[in-house]
Amino acid sequence: MILKIGASLDDLGRFEQPQVYQDGPQTSVDTYNESMTSKARGTSRNRHGRSIRRQIFGSFIRNQLNQPGSFEQVVSATCDYLRAAWPNELELLNWRVADAPLLGPDDSHVRRWAVRKNTMTIIIFRVPIERLGHHRRTDALHERMHIEEYVFAAAGELLGKDPWELVPERYR
Protein backbone atom coordinates (compact mmCIF):
# COMPACT_ATOMS: atom_id res chain seq x y z
CA MET A 1 0.00 0.00 0.00
CA ILE A 2 1.43 3.40 -1.07
CA LEU A 3 0.37 6.76 0.33
CA LYS A 4 0.52 9.76 -1.99
CA ILE A 5 0.24 13.24 -0.56
CA GLY A 6 0.41 16.21 -2.92
CA ALA A 7 -1.45 19.06 -4.54
CA SER A 8 -3.37 18.89 -7.77
CA LEU A 9 -3.17 21.70 -10.33
CA ASP A 10 -6.82 22.65 -9.72
CA ASP A 11 -6.28 23.18 -6.03
CA LEU A 12 -3.37 25.61 -6.53
CA GLY A 13 -1.69 25.04 -3.23
CA ARG A 14 -4.35 23.21 -1.26
CA PHE A 15 -3.43 19.65 -0.33
CA GLU A 16 -5.55 16.67 -1.25
CA GLN A 17 -6.54 13.95 1.11
CA PRO A 18 -4.08 11.04 1.09
CA GLN A 19 -4.87 8.51 -1.64
CA VAL A 20 -4.24 4.85 -1.15
CA TYR A 21 -3.26 2.68 -4.16
CA GLN A 22 -3.83 -1.07 -3.95
CA ASP A 23 -2.09 -1.96 -7.23
CA GLY A 24 1.50 -1.82 -6.09
CA PRO A 25 4.29 0.71 -6.48
CA GLN A 26 3.60 3.82 -8.53
CA THR A 27 5.73 4.43 -11.64
CA SER A 28 6.55 7.62 -13.51
CA VAL A 29 4.09 6.58 -16.28
CA ASP A 30 1.32 6.37 -13.68
CA THR A 31 2.23 9.82 -12.40
CA TYR A 32 2.17 11.22 -15.95
CA ASN A 33 -1.19 9.63 -16.71
CA GLU A 34 -2.63 11.06 -13.51
CA SER A 35 -1.45 14.55 -14.36
CA MET A 36 -3.14 14.36 -17.76
CA THR A 37 -6.60 13.58 -16.39
CA SER A 38 -9.31 16.15 -16.92
CA LYS A 39 -9.31 16.99 -13.21
CA ALA A 40 -5.65 17.95 -13.29
CA ARG A 41 -5.74 19.98 -16.47
CA GLY A 42 -9.27 21.37 -16.22
CA THR A 43 -12.18 20.87 -18.56
CA SER A 44 -11.68 24.04 -20.59
CA ARG A 45 -9.23 22.61 -23.11
CA ASN A 46 -9.83 21.39 -26.59
CA ARG A 47 -8.22 18.33 -28.17
CA HIS A 48 -5.01 20.21 -29.04
CA GLY A 49 -4.28 21.08 -25.43
CA ARG A 50 -5.00 24.81 -25.77
CA SER A 51 -7.49 26.57 -23.62
CA ILE A 52 -10.69 28.03 -24.99
CA ARG A 53 -10.01 31.32 -26.71
CA ARG A 54 -11.12 34.57 -25.16
CA GLN A 55 -12.40 37.72 -26.77
CA ILE A 56 -9.75 40.00 -28.21
CA PHE A 57 -11.17 43.10 -26.58
CA GLY A 58 -11.94 43.26 -22.90
CA SER A 59 -15.14 44.82 -21.64
CA PHE A 60 -13.50 48.24 -21.17
CA ILE A 61 -12.29 48.47 -24.77
CA ARG A 62 -15.55 47.04 -26.10
CA ASN A 63 -17.51 49.71 -24.21
CA GLN A 64 -15.24 52.44 -25.59
CA LEU A 65 -15.77 51.25 -29.14
CA ASN A 66 -19.54 51.12 -28.84
CA GLN A 67 -20.61 54.42 -27.38
CA PRO A 68 -23.60 55.44 -29.43
CA GLY A 69 -24.50 58.25 -27.04
CA SER A 70 -21.23 60.17 -27.09
CA PHE A 71 -21.83 61.86 -30.47
CA GLU A 72 -25.35 62.84 -29.43
CA GLN A 73 -24.07 64.12 -26.09
CA VAL A 74 -21.61 66.48 -27.82
CA VAL A 75 -24.34 67.76 -30.15
CA SER A 76 -26.75 68.22 -27.25
CA ALA A 77 -24.21 70.07 -25.09
CA THR A 78 -23.24 72.35 -27.99
CA CYS A 79 -26.89 73.17 -28.76
CA ASP A 80 -27.50 73.92 -25.07
CA TYR A 81 -24.49 76.23 -25.09
CA LEU A 82 -25.78 78.02 -28.18
CA ARG A 83 -29.25 78.40 -26.64
CA ALA A 84 -27.65 80.00 -23.60
CA ALA A 85 -25.47 82.29 -25.73
CA TRP A 86 -28.34 83.34 -28.04
CA PRO A 87 -31.49 82.96 -25.90
CA ASN A 88 -33.80 85.10 -28.08
CA GLU A 89 -32.78 83.70 -31.47
CA LEU A 90 -32.30 80.03 -30.53
CA GLU A 91 -34.96 79.57 -27.86
CA LEU A 92 -36.93 77.19 -30.10
CA LEU A 93 -33.87 75.38 -31.49
CA ASN A 94 -34.45 71.70 -32.18
CA TRP A 95 -31.73 69.29 -33.20
CA ARG A 96 -31.56 65.78 -34.54
CA VAL A 97 -28.76 63.36 -35.31
CA ALA A 98 -29.16 61.21 -38.41
CA ASP A 99 -26.76 58.63 -39.79
CA ALA A 100 -26.20 60.07 -43.26
CA PRO A 101 -27.93 62.29 -45.81
CA LEU A 102 -29.63 60.97 -48.89
CA LEU A 103 -27.45 61.36 -51.94
CA GLY A 104 -28.75 62.07 -55.40
CA PRO A 105 -27.02 61.28 -58.68
CA ASP A 106 -25.99 64.93 -59.14
CA ASP A 107 -24.52 65.44 -55.64
CA SER A 108 -20.87 66.38 -55.73
CA HIS A 109 -20.24 66.27 -51.97
CA VAL A 110 -21.69 64.72 -48.82
CA ARG A 111 -23.50 67.15 -46.54
CA ARG A 112 -22.55 67.23 -42.85
CA TRP A 113 -25.74 69.01 -41.70
CA ALA A 114 -29.14 70.17 -42.88
CA VAL A 115 -31.28 73.06 -41.71
CA ARG A 116 -35.09 73.33 -41.50
CA LYS A 117 -35.81 77.02 -40.86
CA ASN A 118 -39.58 76.60 -40.61
CA THR A 119 -39.23 74.26 -37.60
CA MET A 120 -35.96 75.78 -36.27
CA THR A 121 -34.31 72.35 -36.60
CA ILE A 122 -30.74 71.43 -37.40
CA ILE A 123 -29.93 67.89 -38.49
CA ILE A 124 -26.38 66.71 -37.91
CA PHE A 125 -25.21 63.73 -39.99
CA ARG A 126 -23.06 61.49 -37.84
CA VAL A 127 -21.32 59.20 -40.35
CA PRO A 128 -19.89 61.90 -42.65
CA ILE A 129 -18.62 63.88 -39.66
CA GLU A 130 -17.01 60.85 -38.03
CA ARG A 131 -15.60 59.24 -41.18
CA LEU A 132 -14.84 62.01 -43.66
CA GLY A 133 -12.48 64.93 -43.32
CA HIS A 134 -10.04 63.41 -40.83
CA HIS A 135 -6.46 63.21 -41.99
CA ARG A 136 -5.24 61.50 -38.85
CA ARG A 137 -6.62 59.87 -35.76
CA THR A 138 -7.56 62.38 -33.12
CA ASP A 139 -8.02 62.26 -29.40
CA ALA A 140 -11.35 62.83 -27.64
CA LEU A 141 -10.89 66.61 -27.38
CA HIS A 142 -10.18 67.04 -31.10
CA GLU A 143 -13.08 64.77 -31.96
CA ARG A 144 -15.39 66.90 -29.80
CA MET A 145 -14.14 70.10 -31.44
CA HIS A 146 -14.65 68.53 -34.86
CA ILE A 147 -18.31 67.76 -34.04
CA GLU A 148 -18.87 71.19 -32.46
CA GLU A 149 -17.54 72.88 -35.60
CA TYR A 150 -20.38 71.44 -37.66
CA VAL A 151 -23.02 72.23 -35.03
CA PHE A 152 -21.85 75.85 -35.03
CA ALA A 153 -21.91 75.93 -38.83
CA ALA A 154 -25.45 74.54 -38.91
CA ALA A 155 -26.66 77.00 -36.27
CA GLY A 156 -24.99 79.83 -38.16
CA GLU A 157 -26.78 78.85 -41.35
CA LEU A 158 -30.06 78.66 -39.44
CA LEU A 159 -29.61 82.22 -38.15
CA GLY A 160 -28.02 83.60 -41.32
CA LYS A 161 -24.72 84.32 -39.54
CA ASP A 162 -21.17 83.13 -39.89
CA PRO A 163 -20.19 80.48 -37.29
CA TRP A 164 -17.55 82.73 -35.71
CA GLU A 165 -20.19 85.42 -35.15
CA LEU A 166 -22.10 83.09 -32.82
CA VAL A 167 -19.34 83.06 -30.22
CA PRO A 168 -16.87 85.84 -31.04
CA GLU A 169 -14.59 85.25 -28.02
CA ARG A 170 -14.02 81.65 -29.11
CA TYR A 171 -12.19 82.71 -32.28
CA ARG A 172 -9.90 85.38 -30.79
mmCIF file of C-alpha atoms in Angstrom:
data_model
loop_
_atom_site.group_PDB
_atom_site.id
_atom_site.type_symbol
_atom_site.label_atom_id
_atom_site.label_comp_id
_atom_site.label_asym_id
_atom_site.label_seq_id
_atom_site.Cartn_x
_atom_site.Cartn_y
_atom_site.Cartn_z
ATOM 1 C CA MET A 1 0.000 0.000 0.000
ATOM 2 C CA ILE A 2 1.430 3.401 -1.075
ATOM 3 C CA LEU A 3 0.375 6.762 0.330
ATOM 4 C CA LYS A 4 0.516 9.763 -1.986
ATOM 5 C CA ILE A 5 0.235 13.245 -0.556
ATOM 6 C CA GLY A 6 0.409 16.211 -2.919
ATOM 7 C CA ALA A 7 -1.445 19.061 -4.537
ATOM 8 C CA SER A 8 -3.371 18.889 -7.771
ATOM 9 C CA LEU A 9 -3.167 21.703 -10.330
ATOM 10 C CA ASP A 10 -6.817 22.649 -9.723
ATOM 11 C CA ASP A 11 -6.285 23.179 -6.026
ATOM 12 C CA LEU A 12 -3.374 25.612 -6.528
ATOM 13 C CA GLY A 13 -1.688 25.039 -3.235
ATOM 14 C CA ARG A 14 -4.354 23.212 -1.264
ATOM 15 C CA PHE A 15 -3.433 19.653 -0.329
ATOM 16 C CA GLU A 16 -5.551 16.666 -1.253
ATOM 17 C CA GLN A 17 -6.537 13.949 1.113
ATOM 18 C CA PRO A 18 -4.080 11.045 1.089
ATOM 19 C CA GLN A 19 -4.872 8.514 -1.638
ATOM 20 C CA VAL A 20 -4.243 4.849 -1.151
ATOM 21 C CA TYR A 21 -3.261 2.684 -4.162
ATOM 22 C CA GLN A 22 -3.827 -1.068 -3.950
ATOM 23 C CA ASP A 23 -2.092 -1.964 -7.233
ATOM 24 C CA GLY A 24 1.495 -1.815 -6.093
ATOM 25 C CA PRO A 25 4.286 0.708 -6.482
ATOM 26 C CA GLN A 26 3.597 3.817 -8.532
ATOM 27 C CA THR A 27 5.728 4.431 -11.644
ATOM 28 C CA SER A 28 6.554 7.623 -13.512
ATOM 29 C CA VAL A 29 4.094 6.579 -16.279
ATOM 30 C CA ASP A 30 1.315 6.368 -13.680
ATOM 31 C CA THR A 31 2.234 9.824 -12.395
ATOM 32 C CA TYR A 32 2.174 11.224 -15.947
ATOM 33 C CA ASN A 33 -1.186 9.628 -16.708
ATOM 34 C CA GLU A 34 -2.634 11.058 -13.506
ATOM 35 C CA SER A 35 -1.450 14.546 -14.357
ATOM 36 C CA MET A 36 -3.141 14.356 -17.765
ATOM 37 C CA THR A 37 -6.599 13.577 -16.394
ATOM 38 C CA SER A 38 -9.312 16.154 -16.918
ATOM 39 C CA LYS A 39 -9.306 16.994 -13.209
ATOM 40 C CA ALA A 40 -5.649 17.948 -13.287
ATOM 41 C CA ARG A 41 -5.742 19.984 -16.474
ATOM 42 C CA GLY A 42 -9.272 21.368 -16.223
ATOM 43 C CA THR A 43 -12.182 20.870 -18.561
ATOM 44 C CA SER A 44 -11.681 24.036 -20.587
ATOM 45 C CA ARG A 45 -9.227 22.605 -23.110
ATOM 46 C CA ASN A 46 -9.827 21.387 -26.588
ATOM 47 C CA ARG A 47 -8.224 18.331 -28.174
ATOM 48 C CA HIS A 48 -5.014 20.207 -29.041
ATOM 49 C CA GLY A 49 -4.280 21.080 -25.434
ATOM 50 C CA ARG A 50 -4.997 24.811 -25.774
ATOM 51 C CA SER A 51 -7.487 26.571 -23.621
ATOM 52 C CA ILE A 52 -10.691 28.032 -24.987
ATOM 53 C CA ARG A 53 -10.007 31.320 -26.715
ATOM 54 C CA ARG A 54 -11.117 34.569 -25.157
ATOM 55 C CA GLN A 55 -12.404 37.721 -26.771
ATOM 56 C CA ILE A 56 -9.753 39.999 -28.205
ATOM 57 C CA PHE A 57 -11.170 43.102 -26.579
ATOM 58 C CA GLY A 58 -11.942 43.260 -22.897
ATOM 59 C CA SER A 59 -15.142 44.819 -21.638
ATOM 60 C CA PHE A 60 -13.496 48.239 -21.165
ATOM 61 C CA ILE A 61 -12.295 48.466 -24.767
ATOM 62 C CA ARG A 62 -15.551 47.035 -26.098
ATOM 63 C CA ASN A 63 -17.506 49.711 -24.205
ATOM 64 C CA GLN A 64 -15.236 52.437 -25.585
ATOM 65 C CA LEU A 65 -15.771 51.247 -29.137
ATOM 66 C CA ASN A 66 -19.544 51.121 -28.839
ATOM 67 C CA GLN A 67 -20.611 54.419 -27.377
ATOM 68 C CA PRO A 68 -23.599 55.444 -29.433
ATOM 69 C CA GLY A 69 -24.499 58.249 -27.039
ATOM 70 C CA SER A 70 -21.235 60.172 -27.087
ATOM 71 C CA PHE A 71 -21.834 61.861 -30.466
ATOM 72 C CA GLU A 72 -25.355 62.837 -29.428
ATOM 73 C CA GLN A 73 -24.071 64.119 -26.093
ATOM 74 C CA VAL A 74 -21.612 66.477 -27.815
ATOM 75 C CA VAL A 75 -24.335 67.760 -30.153
ATOM 76 C CA SER A 76 -26.748 68.224 -27.247
ATOM 77 C CA ALA A 77 -24.207 70.070 -25.092
ATOM 78 C CA THR A 78 -23.244 72.345 -27.994
ATOM 79 C CA CYS A 79 -26.886 73.168 -28.758
ATOM 80 C CA ASP A 80 -27.505 73.918 -25.068
ATOM 81 C CA TYR A 81 -24.492 76.226 -25.092
ATOM 82 C CA LEU A 82 -25.782 78.023 -28.182
ATOM 83 C CA ARG A 83 -29.250 78.397 -26.638
ATOM 84 C CA ALA A 84 -27.653 79.999 -23.599
ATOM 85 C CA ALA A 85 -25.471 82.292 -25.729
ATOM 86 C CA TRP A 86 -28.341 83.342 -28.035
ATOM 87 C CA PRO A 87 -31.494 82.955 -25.901
ATOM 88 C CA ASN A 88 -33.804 85.103 -28.078
ATOM 89 C CA GLU A 89 -32.779 83.702 -31.466
ATOM 90 C CA LEU A 90 -32.299 80.029 -30.528
ATOM 91 C CA GLU A 91 -34.958 79.572 -27.862
ATOM 92 C CA LEU A 92 -36.929 77.191 -30.102
ATOM 93 C CA LEU A 93 -33.871 75.384 -31.492
ATOM 94 C CA ASN A 94 -34.445 71.696 -32.180
ATOM 95 C CA TRP A 95 -31.727 69.294 -33.196
ATOM 96 C CA ARG A 96 -31.559 65.782 -34.537
ATOM 97 C CA VAL A 97 -28.760 63.355 -35.310
ATOM 98 C CA ALA A 98 -29.155 61.210 -38.412
ATOM 99 C CA ASP A 99 -26.755 58.625 -39.787
ATOM 100 C CA ALA A 100 -26.202 60.072 -43.261
ATOM 101 C CA PRO A 101 -27.928 62.285 -45.810
ATOM 102 C CA LEU A 102 -29.632 60.966 -48.893
ATOM 103 C CA LEU A 103 -27.448 61.360 -51.944
ATOM 104 C CA GLY A 104 -28.754 62.066 -55.400
ATOM 105 C CA PRO A 105 -27.018 61.278 -58.678
ATOM 106 C CA ASP A 106 -25.990 64.929 -59.144
ATOM 107 C CA ASP A 107 -24.525 65.442 -55.643
ATOM 108 C CA SER A 108 -20.869 66.384 -55.725
ATOM 109 C CA HIS A 109 -20.238 66.273 -51.970
ATOM 110 C CA VAL A 110 -21.687 64.721 -48.817
ATOM 111 C CA ARG A 111 -23.503 67.150 -46.538
ATOM 112 C CA ARG A 112 -22.553 67.235 -42.845
ATOM 113 C CA TRP A 113 -25.738 69.010 -41.697
ATOM 114 C CA ALA A 114 -29.143 70.169 -42.884
ATOM 115 C CA VAL A 115 -31.283 73.061 -41.711
ATOM 116 C CA ARG A 116 -35.095 73.331 -41.505
ATOM 117 C CA LYS A 117 -35.814 77.016 -40.858
ATOM 118 C CA ASN A 118 -39.583 76.604 -40.611
ATOM 119 C CA THR A 119 -39.232 74.256 -37.595
ATOM 120 C CA MET A 120 -35.962 75.775 -36.269
ATOM 121 C CA THR A 121 -34.305 72.354 -36.604
ATOM 122 C CA ILE A 122 -30.737 71.430 -37.401
ATOM 123 C CA ILE A 123 -29.932 67.894 -38.493
ATOM 124 C CA ILE A 124 -26.376 66.706 -37.910
ATOM 125 C CA PHE A 125 -25.215 63.730 -39.991
ATOM 126 C CA ARG A 126 -23.064 61.488 -37.839
ATOM 127 C CA VAL A 127 -21.319 59.199 -40.349
ATOM 128 C CA PRO A 128 -19.888 61.900 -42.651
ATOM 129 C CA ILE A 129 -18.617 63.878 -39.663
ATOM 130 C CA GLU A 130 -17.009 60.851 -38.026
ATOM 131 C CA ARG A 131 -15.599 59.241 -41.179
ATOM 132 C CA LEU A 132 -14.843 62.012 -43.656
ATOM 133 C CA GLY A 133 -12.478 64.927 -43.316
ATOM 134 C CA HIS A 134 -10.042 63.414 -40.828
ATOM 135 C CA HIS A 135 -6.458 63.213 -41.994
ATOM 136 C CA ARG A 136 -5.242 61.496 -38.850
ATOM 137 C CA ARG A 137 -6.618 59.865 -35.758
ATOM 138 C CA THR A 138 -7.564 62.377 -33.119
ATOM 139 C CA ASP A 139 -8.017 62.256 -29.396
ATOM 140 C CA ALA A 140 -11.346 62.832 -27.638
ATOM 141 C CA LEU A 141 -10.891 66.613 -27.380
ATOM 142 C CA HIS A 142 -10.176 67.035 -31.095
ATOM 143 C CA GLU A 143 -13.082 64.774 -31.960
ATOM 144 C CA ARG A 144 -15.386 66.897 -29.800
ATOM 145 C CA MET A 145 -14.143 70.102 -31.437
ATOM 146 C CA HIS A 146 -14.654 68.529 -34.862
ATOM 147 C CA ILE A 147 -18.313 67.762 -34.042
ATOM 148 C CA GLU A 148 -18.869 71.190 -32.460
ATOM 149 C CA GLU A 149 -17.539 72.883 -35.602
ATOM 150 C CA TYR A 150 -20.380 71.440 -37.665
ATOM 151 C CA VAL A 151 -23.015 72.227 -35.028
ATOM 152 C CA PHE A 152 -21.846 75.854 -35.026
ATOM 153 C CA ALA A 153 -21.908 75.926 -38.832
ATOM 154 C CA ALA A 154 -25.454 74.535 -38.915
ATOM 155 C CA ALA A 155 -26.662 77.000 -36.266
ATOM 156 C CA GLY A 156 -24.990 79.825 -38.156
ATOM 157 C CA GLU A 157 -26.778 78.849 -41.350
ATOM 158 C CA LEU A 158 -30.062 78.658 -39.437
ATOM 159 C CA LEU A 159 -29.608 82.223 -38.150
ATOM 160 C CA GLY A 160 -28.017 83.597 -41.317
ATOM 161 C CA LYS A 161 -24.717 84.324 -39.542
ATOM 162 C CA ASP A 162 -21.172 83.130 -39.894
ATOM 163 C CA PRO A 163 -20.193 80.483 -37.286
ATOM 164 C CA TRP A 164 -17.548 82.729 -35.713
ATOM 165 C CA GLU A 165 -20.187 85.417 -35.149
ATOM 166 C CA LEU A 166 -22.097 83.090 -32.818
ATOM 167 C CA VAL A 167 -19.337 83.056 -30.224
ATOM 168 C CA PRO A 168 -16.868 85.838 -31.043
ATOM 169 C CA GLU A 169 -14.589 85.246 -28.018
ATOM 170 C CA ARG A 170 -14.023 81.654 -29.107
ATOM 171 C CA TYR A 171 -12.191 82.712 -32.282
ATOM 172 C CA ARG A 172 -9.901 85.379 -30.788
#
